Amino acid sequence: MKIFATLGAAAAMMTAGAAYAGPAVLVEAKDHAIISGGIGSGTPLETRNQSGLAAFYVDEGTSLHPFTAVITHTTIFSGYEWFSDSGTTSAAVSYFVDASSRIKGINHFVLWNEESSGIGVFDLYYGAAPGALTDLVLAGITPTDNPLVDYLPDVYEFSKRPNTGWWTLVMDGCPQPIVGSYPACAVGEVAWGGPSVPEPATWAMMLGGFGLVGFAARRRRQSLSVTA
Ligand SMILES: [Ca+2]
Ligand SMILES: [Ca+2]
Ligand SMILES: [Ca+2]
């Protein structure tokens, strides 16, 4: 009876919760739309399907850290990147993120900033449709100006946004100074991240854990009252 009450309290704590959320995992964009900058070369598909990364991640299943601390994007262009039209210094691309209920909000943006042109400065918006500049999430960000070597991503954290929506990357100040030979904006790869909700098995383990904590506390109280 008492154990039952303890479990009930633990479950209530978690649902009312301080919302337990697991470590952030990587989330892949499911669609894209070019808003400005021309059709360019390559396709934004190559910036959201993990092409060019040194190792692939499992959508919603791979920890953001340490993956993003070690996985580089290749400098090889063909099939791996997107460039806006030659001569453009700004561009905008929208990405559709639609995470399952296993993810509890989106609170990271990950950018492998293409090495030869790259993005000088960017804003990132969240909205309901391609090109919707509804909610300014990241403003005036200057990403790493990568040299001509395989490169790591920049990881940005912000307060949680809904699992589903369109994210518009508004790029300006292109190309970046280092190399900067091709006059355009370019993206190597993008990803999002959000805290994962534990699997049912994990919930059971946690409930078990709470039960044990309650049991131990009760035993402590009992032995205290005996010795008192
Ligand atoms: Ca890529
Ligand atoms: Ca490149
Ligand atoms: Ca660069």
mmCIF file of C-alpha atoms and ligand atoms in Angstrom:
data_model
loop_
_atom_site.group_PDB
_atom_site.id
_atom_site.type_symbol
_atom_site.label_atom_id
_atom_site.label_comp_id
_atom_site.label_asym_id
_atom_site.label_seq_id
_atom_site.Cartn_x
_atom_site.Cartn_y
_atom_site.Cartn_z
ATOM 1 C CA MET A 1 0.000 0.000 0.000
ATOM 2 C CA LYS A 2 2.760 2.377 1.005
ATOM 3 C CA ILE A 3 4.901 1.383 -1.952
ATOM 4 C CA PHE A 4 1.898 1.955 -4.178
ATOM 5 C CA ALA A 5 1.535 5.463 -2.751
ATOM 6 C CA THR A 6 5.239 6.148 -3.299
ATOM 7 C CA LEU A 7 4.991 5.039 -6.920
ATOM 8 C CA GLY A 8 1.899 7.160 -7.385
ATOM 9 C CA ALA A 9 3.706 10.193 -5.986
ATOM 10 C CA ALA A 10 6.687 9.594 -8.225
ATOM 11 C CA ALA A 11 4.466 9.251 -11.288
ATOM 12 C CA ALA A 12 2.564 12.410 -10.371
ATOM 13 C CA MET A 13 5.846 14.258 -9.895
ATOM 14 C CA MET A 14 6.954 13.245 -13.359
ATOM 15 C CA THR A 15 3.727 14.055 -15.147
ATOM 16 C CA ALA A 16 3.276 17.370 -13.340
ATOM 17 C CA GLY A 17 6.824 17.659 -14.044
ATOM 18 C CA ALA A 18 9.804 19.599 -14.114
ATOM 19 C CA ALA A 19 9.294 17.364 -17.141
ATOM 20 C CA TYR A 20 11.988 14.799 -17.296
ATOM 21 C CA ALA A 21 13.698 15.058 -20.674
ATOM 22 C CA GLY A 22 16.628 12.987 -21.757
ATOM 23 C CA PRO A 23 19.780 14.219 -23.460
ATOM 24 C CA ALA A 24 19.388 16.167 -26.693
ATOM 25 C CA VAL A 25 19.378 14.059 -29.833
ATOM 26 C CA LEU A 26 19.822 15.043 -33.469
ATOM 27 C CA VAL A 27 16.754 15.639 -35.616
ATOM 28 C CA GLU A 28 16.897 15.689 -39.411
ATOM 29 C CA ALA A 29 14.884 18.149 -41.501
ATOM 30 C CA LYS A 30 12.311 16.356 -43.673
ATOM 31 C CA ASP A 31 11.822 18.927 -46.455
ATOM 32 C CA HIS A 32 13.166 22.239 -47.729
ATOM 33 C CA ALA A 33 12.332 25.228 -49.905
ATOM 34 C CA ILE A 34 14.639 27.840 -51.421
ATOM 35 C CA ILE A 35 13.211 31.281 -50.590
ATOM 36 C CA SER A 36 15.869 33.477 -52.216
ATOM 37 C CA GLY A 37 19.332 33.242 -53.714
ATOM 38 C CA GLY A 38 18.364 31.374 -56.861
ATOM 39 C CA ILE A 39 18.377 27.675 -57.617
ATOM 40 C CA GLY A 40 22.144 27.793 -57.316
ATOM 41 C CA SER A 41 24.238 24.652 -57.490
ATOM 42 C CA GLY A 42 23.766 21.412 -55.668
ATOM 43 C CA THR A 43 20.475 21.183 -53.767
ATOM 44 C CA PRO A 44 19.407 21.929 -50.187
ATOM 45 C CA LEU A 45 18.536 18.217 -50.011
ATOM 46 C CA GLU A 46 22.293 17.642 -49.776
ATOM 47 C CA THR A 47 22.381 19.919 -46.724
ATOM 48 C CA ARG A 48 19.783 17.964 -44.726
ATOM 49 C CA ASN A 49 20.274 14.295 -45.690
ATOM 50 C CA GLN A 50 23.640 13.927 -43.892
ATOM 51 C CA SER A 51 25.531 13.750 -47.203
ATOM 52 C CA GLY A 52 29.168 14.630 -46.754
ATOM 53 C CA LEU A 53 29.310 13.887 -43.019
ATOM 54 C CA ALA A 54 32.162 11.673 -41.805
ATOM 55 C CA ALA A 55 29.593 9.358 -40.111
ATOM 56 C CA PHE A 56 25.816 9.241 -40.288
ATOM 57 C CA TYR A 57 23.551 9.738 -37.301
ATOM 58 C CA VAL A 58 20.223 8.099 -36.571
ATOM 59 C CA ASP A 59 17.404 10.650 -36.788
ATOM 60 C CA GLU A 60 16.070 11.156 -33.223
ATOM 61 C CA GLY A 61 18.405 8.419 -31.999
ATOM 62 C CA THR A 62 21.921 9.867 -31.842
ATOM 63 C CA SER A 63 23.109 12.117 -29.029
ATOM 64 C CA LEU A 64 23.886 15.629 -30.173
ATOM 65 C CA HIS A 65 26.983 15.482 -27.996
ATOM 66 C CA PRO A 66 29.459 13.959 -28.567
ATOM 67 C CA PHE A 67 28.427 13.359 -32.215
ATOM 68 C CA THR A 68 28.696 17.008 -33.221
ATOM 69 C CA ALA A 69 32.046 17.335 -31.444
ATOM 70 C CA VAL A 70 33.771 14.825 -33.700
ATOM 71 C CA ILE A 71 31.890 14.425 -36.997
ATOM 72 C CA THR A 72 33.251 16.526 -39.832
ATOM 73 C CA HIS A 73 31.794 17.522 -43.196
ATOM 74 C CA THR A 74 33.933 16.841 -46.246
ATOM 75 C CA THR A 75 35.276 19.671 -48.396
ATOM 76 C CA ILE A 76 34.251 17.743 -51.540
ATOM 77 C CA PHE A 77 31.522 19.776 -53.177
ATOM 78 C CA SER A 78 29.701 17.512 -55.601
ATOM 79 C CA GLY A 79 26.616 15.913 -54.053
ATOM 80 C CA TYR A 80 27.245 17.251 -50.579
ATOM 81 C CA GLU A 81 26.436 20.991 -50.437
ATOM 82 C CA TRP A 82 24.256 23.787 -51.727
ATOM 83 C CA PHE A 83 25.441 27.139 -53.158
ATOM 84 C CA SER A 84 23.225 30.105 -54.000
ATOM 85 C CA ASP A 85 23.574 31.662 -57.473
ATOM 86 C CA SER A 86 27.010 33.031 -58.311
ATOM 87 C CA GLY A 87 27.142 36.729 -57.415
ATOM 88 C CA THR A 88 24.580 36.573 -54.603
ATOM 89 C CA THR A 89 25.647 37.832 -51.190
ATOM 90 C CA SER A 90 22.444 36.769 -49.445
ATOM 91 C CA ALA A 91 20.056 33.839 -49.601
ATOM 92 C CA ALA A 92 17.316 32.152 -47.598
ATOM 93 C CA VAL A 93 16.350 28.504 -47.303
ATOM 94 C CA SER A 94 13.515 27.019 -45.239
ATOM 95 C CA TYR A 95 13.660 23.575 -43.671
ATOM 96 C CA PHE A 96 10.744 21.501 -42.408
ATOM 97 C CA VAL A 97 11.308 19.762 -39.084
ATOM 98 C CA ASP A 98 8.690 17.268 -37.912
ATOM 99 C CA ALA A 99 9.917 15.331 -34.894
ATOM 100 C CA SER A 100 7.934 12.495 -33.312
ATOM 101 C CA SER A 101 6.426 12.640 -29.829
ATOM 102 C CA ARG A 102 9.608 11.007 -28.530
ATOM 103 C CA ILE A 103 11.193 14.484 -28.814
ATOM 104 C CA LYS A 104 10.142 17.153 -26.352
ATOM 105 C CA GLY A 105 10.579 20.384 -28.298
ATOM 106 C CA ILE A 106 13.390 21.596 -30.542
ATOM 107 C CA ASN A 107 16.120 23.586 -28.802
ATOM 108 C CA HIS A 108 19.280 23.212 -30.899
ATOM 109 C CA PHE A 109 20.409 24.221 -34.365
ATOM 110 C CA VAL A 110 23.519 22.607 -35.829
ATOM 111 C CA LEU A 111 25.355 24.117 -38.813
ATOM 112 C CA TRP A 112 28.291 22.702 -40.721
ATOM 113 C CA ASN A 113 29.188 26.014 -42.377
ATOM 114 C CA GLU A 114 30.513 25.302 -45.866
ATOM 115 C CA GLU A 115 34.242 26.042 -46.030
ATOM 116 C CA SER A 116 34.899 27.933 -49.263
ATOM 117 C CA SER A 117 31.947 30.378 -49.381
ATOM 118 C CA GLY A 118 29.974 29.751 -46.209
ATOM 119 C CA ILE A 119 27.569 32.120 -44.514
ATOM 120 C CA GLY A 120 28.865 35.475 -43.262
ATOM 121 C CA VAL A 121 26.024 36.120 -40.843
ATOM 122 C CA PHE A 122 22.598 34.549 -40.357
ATOM 123 C CA ASP A 123 19.247 34.819 -38.628
ATOM 124 C CA LEU A 124 17.160 31.733 -37.916
ATOM 125 C CA TYR A 125 13.380 31.964 -37.767
ATOM 126 C CA TYR A 126 10.694 29.501 -36.743
ATOM 127 C CA GLY A 127 7.268 29.627 -38.442
ATOM 128 C CA ALA A 128 4.344 27.660 -39.802
ATOM 129 C CA ALA A 129 5.186 27.827 -43.512
ATOM 130 C CA PRO A 130 8.218 28.082 -45.817
ATOM 131 C CA GLY A 131 9.636 31.619 -45.631
ATOM 132 C CA ALA A 132 7.552 32.562 -42.555
ATOM 133 C CA LEU A 133 9.649 34.967 -40.460
ATOM 134 C CA THR A 134 7.335 34.675 -37.465
ATOM 135 C CA ASP A 135 9.607 33.902 -34.559
ATOM 136 C CA LEU A 136 13.216 35.156 -34.598
ATOM 137 C CA VAL A 137 15.104 32.400 -32.782
ATOM 138 C CA LEU A 138 18.752 33.269 -33.511
ATOM 139 C CA ALA A 139 19.790 36.774 -34.609
ATOM 140 C CA GLY A 140 22.964 38.126 -36.214
ATOM 141 C CA ILE A 141 24.973 34.941 -35.778
ATOM 142 C CA THR A 142 28.486 34.805 -37.266
ATOM 143 C CA PRO A 143 29.313 31.145 -37.779
ATOM 144 C CA THR A 144 32.850 29.758 -37.936
ATOM 145 C CA ASP A 145 34.729 30.738 -41.094
ATOM 146 C CA ASN A 146 36.119 27.299 -41.851
ATOM 147 C CA PRO A 147 39.374 26.884 -43.784
ATOM 148 C CA LEU A 148 39.729 24.379 -46.645
ATOM 149 C CA VAL A 149 39.767 21.293 -44.438
ATOM 150 C CA ASP A 150 37.031 18.911 -43.297
ATOM 151 C CA TYR A 151 35.129 20.883 -40.721
ATOM 152 C CA LEU A 152 33.085 20.541 -37.527
ATOM 153 C CA PRO A 153 29.657 22.107 -36.911
ATOM 154 C CA ASP A 154 28.659 25.070 -34.816
ATOM 155 C CA VAL A 155 25.956 24.145 -32.281
ATOM 156 C CA TYR A 156 23.450 26.765 -31.079
ATOM 157 C CA GLU A 157 21.041 26.302 -28.177
ATOM 158 C CA PHE A 158 17.827 28.258 -27.555
ATOM 159 C CA SER A 159 14.589 27.890 -25.640
ATOM 160 C CA LYS A 160 12.307 25.127 -26.889
ATOM 161 C CA ARG A 161 10.123 25.513 -29.967
ATOM 162 C CA PRO A 162 7.436 23.028 -31.122
ATOM 163 C CA ASN A 163 8.413 19.719 -32.711
ATOM 164 C CA THR A 164 6.820 20.595 -36.033
ATOM 165 C CA GLY A 165 7.412 23.680 -38.128
ATOM 166 C CA TRP A 166 9.405 25.469 -40.809
ATOM 167 C CA TRP A 167 12.790 26.947 -39.960
ATOM 168 C CA THR A 168 14.075 29.698 -42.228
ATOM 169 C CA LEU A 169 17.809 30.326 -42.454
ATOM 170 C CA VAL A 170 18.354 33.910 -43.641
ATOM 171 C CA MET A 171 21.956 34.272 -44.827
ATOM 172 C CA ASP A 172 23.907 37.448 -45.538
ATOM 173 C CA GLY A 173 27.492 38.710 -45.856
ATOM 174 C CA CYS A 174 28.474 35.915 -48.231
ATOM 175 C CA PRO A 175 31.031 34.692 -49.016
ATOM 176 C CA GLN A 176 33.173 34.635 -45.898
ATOM 177 C CA PRO A 177 36.726 36.046 -46.111
ATOM 178 C CA ILE A 178 38.648 32.791 -45.687
ATOM 179 C CA VAL A 179 38.995 31.557 -49.213
ATOM 180 C CA GLY A 180 35.824 33.383 -50.279
ATOM 181 C CA SER A 181 36.647 32.701 -53.908
ATOM 182 C CA TYR A 182 33.155 31.657 -55.005
ATOM 183 C CA PRO A 183 30.759 34.598 -54.577
ATOM 184 C CA ALA A 184 27.703 32.967 -53.020
ATOM 185 C CA CYS A 185 26.200 31.700 -49.774
ATOM 186 C CA ALA A 186 26.768 28.013 -49.121
ATOM 187 C CA VAL A 187 25.609 25.392 -46.636
ATOM 188 C CA GLY A 188 27.388 22.134 -45.872
ATOM 189 C CA GLU A 189 24.831 20.470 -43.609
ATOM 190 C CA VAL A 190 22.204 21.441 -41.056
ATOM 191 C CA ALA A 191 20.440 19.541 -38.283
ATOM 192 C CA TRP A 192 18.248 20.294 -35.315
ATOM 193 C CA GLY A 193 18.234 18.867 -31.834
ATOM 194 C CA GLY A 194 15.819 18.318 -29.004
ATOM 195 C CA PRO A 195 15.594 16.476 -25.688
ATOM 196 C CA SER A 196 14.323 12.930 -25.992
ATOM 197 C CA VAL A 197 11.480 11.586 -23.856
ATOM 198 C CA PRO A 198 12.457 8.293 -22.192
ATOM 199 C CA GLU A 199 11.216 5.008 -23.673
ATOM 200 C CA PRO A 200 8.588 3.035 -21.651
ATOM 201 C CA ALA A 201 11.330 0.697 -20.392
ATOM 202 C CA THR A 202 13.236 3.690 -19.050
ATOM 203 C CA TRP A 203 10.084 5.001 -17.340
ATOM 204 C CA ALA A 204 9.669 1.616 -15.628
ATOM 205 C CA MET A 205 13.280 1.724 -14.448
ATOM 206 C CA MET A 206 12.842 5.254 -13.146
ATOM 207 C CA LEU A 207 9.629 4.351 -11.330
ATOM 208 C CA GLY A 208 11.470 1.388 -9.833
ATOM 209 C CA GLY A 209 14.239 3.724 -8.781
ATOM 210 C CA PHE A 210 11.809 6.148 -7.124
ATOM 211 C CA GLY A 211 10.186 3.214 -5.338
ATOM 212 C CA LEU A 212 13.544 2.113 -3.961
ATOM 213 C CA VAL A 213 14.362 5.635 -2.810
ATOM 214 C CA GLY A 214 11.017 5.781 -0.977
ATOM 215 C CA PHE A 215 11.625 2.352 0.558
ATOM 216 C CA ALA A 216 15.107 3.351 1.764
ATOM 217 C CA ALA A 217 13.787 6.614 3.233
ATOM 218 C CA ARG A 218 11.055 4.754 5.076
ATOM 219 C CA ARG A 219 13.562 2.250 6.474
ATOM 220 C CA ARG A 220 15.739 5.111 7.632
ATOM 221 C CA ARG A 221 12.781 6.695 9.403
ATOM 222 C CA GLN A 222 11.867 3.372 10.993
ATOM 223 C CA SER A 223 15.380 2.712 12.282
ATOM 224 C CA LEU A 224 15.590 6.295 13.586
ATOM 225 C CA SER A 225 12.353 5.846 15.532
ATOM 226 C CA VAL A 226 13.653 2.573 16.944
ATOM 227 C CA THR A 227 16.909 4.117 18.152
ATOM 228 C CA ALA A 228 15.259 7.312 19.406
HETATM 229 CA CA CA B 1 25.881 17.890 -46.789
HETATM 230 CA CA CA B 2 32.813 22.868 -50.061
HETATM 231 CA CA CA B 3 35.567 29.621 -45.002
#
